[in-house]
mmCIF file of C-alpha atoms in Angstrom:
data_model
loop_
_atom_site.group_PDB
_atom_site.id
_atom_site.type_symbol
_atom_site.label_atom_id
_atom_site.label_comp_id
_atom_site.label_asym_id
_atom_site.label_seq_id
_atom_site.Cartn_x
_atom_site.Cartn_y
_atom_site.Cartn_z
ATOM 1 C CA GLY A 1 3.785 -2.273 -30.364
ATOM 2 C CA ASP A 2 5.156 -4.720 -32.866
ATOM 3 C CA THR A 3 5.827 -8.249 -31.715
ATOM 4 C CA MET A 4 9.220 -9.854 -32.226
ATOM 5 C CA ASN A 5 11.231 -12.883 -31.260
ATOM 6 C CA LEU A 6 12.851 -12.622 -27.858
ATOM 7 C CA HIS A 7 16.412 -12.372 -29.154
ATOM 8 C CA ASN A 8 15.408 -9.233 -31.100
ATOM 9 C CA VAL A 9 13.655 -7.471 -28.229
ATOM 10 C CA PRO A 10 15.720 -4.602 -26.812
ATOM 11 C CA GLU A 11 16.922 -5.318 -23.296
ATOM 12 C CA SER A 12 15.451 -2.010 -22.135
ATOM 13 C CA LEU A 13 11.974 -3.170 -23.188
ATOM 14 C CA LEU A 14 12.381 -6.451 -21.324
ATOM 15 C CA ARG A 15 13.382 -4.524 -18.201
ATOM 16 C CA ASP A 16 10.394 -2.203 -18.613
ATOM 17 C CA ILE A 17 7.945 -5.110 -18.867
ATOM 18 C CA VAL A 18 9.301 -6.809 -15.752
ATOM 19 C CA ASN A 19 9.615 -3.549 -13.787
ATOM 20 C CA VAL A 20 6.093 -2.361 -14.544
ATOM 21 C CA ASN A 21 4.313 -5.720 -14.315
ATOM 22 C CA ASN A 22 6.285 -7.340 -11.488
ATOM 23 C CA LEU A 23 8.760 -5.215 -9.576
ATOM 24 C CA PHE A 24 6.538 -2.152 -9.093
ATOM 25 C CA PRO A 25 3.459 -4.066 -7.822
ATOM 26 C CA THR A 26 5.663 -6.177 -5.535
ATOM 27 C CA LEU A 27 7.333 -3.142 -3.975
ATOM 28 C CA LEU A 28 4.041 -1.233 -3.749
ATOM 29 C CA THR A 29 2.393 -4.156 -1.970
ATOM 30 C CA HIS A 30 5.390 -4.551 0.338
ATOM 31 C CA GLY A 31 5.141 -0.896 1.297
ATOM 32 C CA ALA A 32 1.353 -0.858 1.708
ATOM 33 C CA LEU A 33 0.918 -4.029 3.765
ATOM 34 C CA PRO A 34 2.143 -2.630 7.112
ATOM 35 C CA TYR A 35 -0.403 0.213 6.869
ATOM 36 C CA MET A 36 -3.144 -2.149 5.779
ATOM 37 C CA LEU A 37 -2.440 -4.509 8.670
ATOM 38 C CA GLU A 38 -2.810 -1.598 11.118
ATOM 39 C CA SER A 39 -6.184 -0.672 9.627
ATOM 40 C CA VAL A 40 -7.963 -4.026 9.300
ATOM 41 C CA GLY A 41 -9.877 -5.893 11.934
ATOM 42 C CA GLY A 42 -11.770 -3.072 13.612
ATOM 43 C CA ALA A 43 -15.554 -3.324 13.174
ATOM 44 C CA GLY A 44 -15.114 -6.198 10.745
ATOM 45 C CA THR A 45 -13.083 -4.173 8.255
ATOM 46 C CA ARG A 46 -10.945 -5.971 5.701
ATOM 47 C CA GLY A 47 -8.256 -4.898 3.301
ATOM 48 C CA LEU A 48 -8.203 -5.569 -0.428
ATOM 49 C CA ILE A 49 -5.329 -5.685 -2.892
ATOM 50 C CA ILE A 50 -6.214 -5.991 -6.579
ATOM 51 C CA ASN A 51 -3.494 -6.792 -9.094
ATOM 52 C CA VAL A 52 -3.918 -6.664 -12.858
ATOM 53 C CA SER A 53 -2.995 -9.932 -14.536
ATOM 54 C CA SER A 54 -4.144 -11.158 -17.934
ATOM 55 C CA MET A 55 -5.506 -14.239 -19.655
ATOM 56 C CA ALA A 56 -2.013 -14.319 -21.173
ATOM 57 C CA ALA A 57 -0.906 -15.733 -17.814
ATOM 58 C CA HIS A 58 -2.610 -18.997 -18.798
ATOM 59 C CA LEU A 59 -1.488 -19.167 -22.432
ATOM 60 C CA ARG A 60 1.573 -19.947 -24.520
ATOM 61 C CA LEU A 61 1.730 -17.002 -26.883
ATOM 62 C CA PRO A 62 4.702 -16.682 -29.212
ATOM 63 C CA LEU A 63 6.349 -13.287 -29.613
ATOM 64 C CA ILE A 64 5.174 -11.976 -26.231
ATOM 65 C CA SER A 65 6.706 -14.599 -23.940
ATOM 66 C CA VAL A 66 8.046 -12.104 -21.387
ATOM 67 C CA TYR A 67 4.650 -10.386 -21.131
ATOM 68 C CA CYS A 68 2.918 -13.763 -20.609
ATOM 69 C CA ALA A 69 5.449 -14.757 -17.971
ATOM 70 C CA SER A 70 5.113 -11.425 -16.181
ATOM 71 C CA LYS A 71 1.340 -11.852 -15.977
ATOM 72 C CA ALA A 72 1.765 -15.424 -14.709
ATOM 73 C CA PHE A 73 3.983 -13.961 -11.974
ATOM 74 C CA THR A 74 1.209 -11.505 -11.062
ATOM 75 C CA ARG A 75 -1.368 -14.293 -10.927
ATOM 76 C CA ASN A 76 0.799 -16.539 -8.751
ATOM 77 C CA PHE A 77 1.993 -13.651 -6.566
ATOM 78 C CA SER A 78 -1.630 -12.718 -5.886
ATOM 79 C CA MET A 79 -2.705 -16.293 -5.113
ATOM 80 C CA SER A 80 0.234 -16.793 -2.759
ATOM 81 C CA LEU A 81 -0.338 -13.473 -0.986
ATOM 82 C CA SER A 82 -4.018 -14.323 -0.647
ATOM 83 C CA ALA A 83 -3.129 -17.521 1.196
ATOM 84 C CA GLU A 84 -0.603 -15.642 3.327
ATOM 85 C CA TYR A 85 -2.878 -12.760 4.397
ATOM 86 C CA ILE A 86 -6.445 -14.103 4.273
ATOM 87 C CA ASN A 87 -6.424 -14.798 8.029
ATOM 88 C CA LYS A 88 -4.971 -11.350 8.706
ATOM 89 C CA GLY A 89 -7.992 -9.608 7.175
ATOM 90 C CA ILE A 90 -6.558 -8.830 3.750
ATOM 91 C CA ASP A 91 -7.928 -10.274 0.531
ATOM 92 C CA VAL A 92 -5.743 -10.363 -2.583
ATOM 93 C CA LEU A 93 -7.199 -10.749 -6.058
ATOM 94 C CA ALA A 94 -5.748 -10.907 -9.554
ATOM 95 C CA VAL A 95 -7.971 -9.600 -12.326
ATOM 96 C CA ASN A 96 -7.467 -11.381 -15.623
#
């Protein structure tokens, strides 16, 4: 789509970006973790969560600030979850 300054971006688009890139993966992970925790550990099995981030998470890109911020959230969310669940048999990665 076309890029535009933040004050011109429709609020519905901002909500869509945050919902798709942040809220949905957070809720999906929240719902999946109890089942994953029940399944890991036997016979050396591990769980794996892969989130889709972007190199935009590391950059300051004008006209797509909300997208960049949403991908930075995904990156940090994944790193924090990795630290939280690594000893419980679940690896968490963010693909850039």
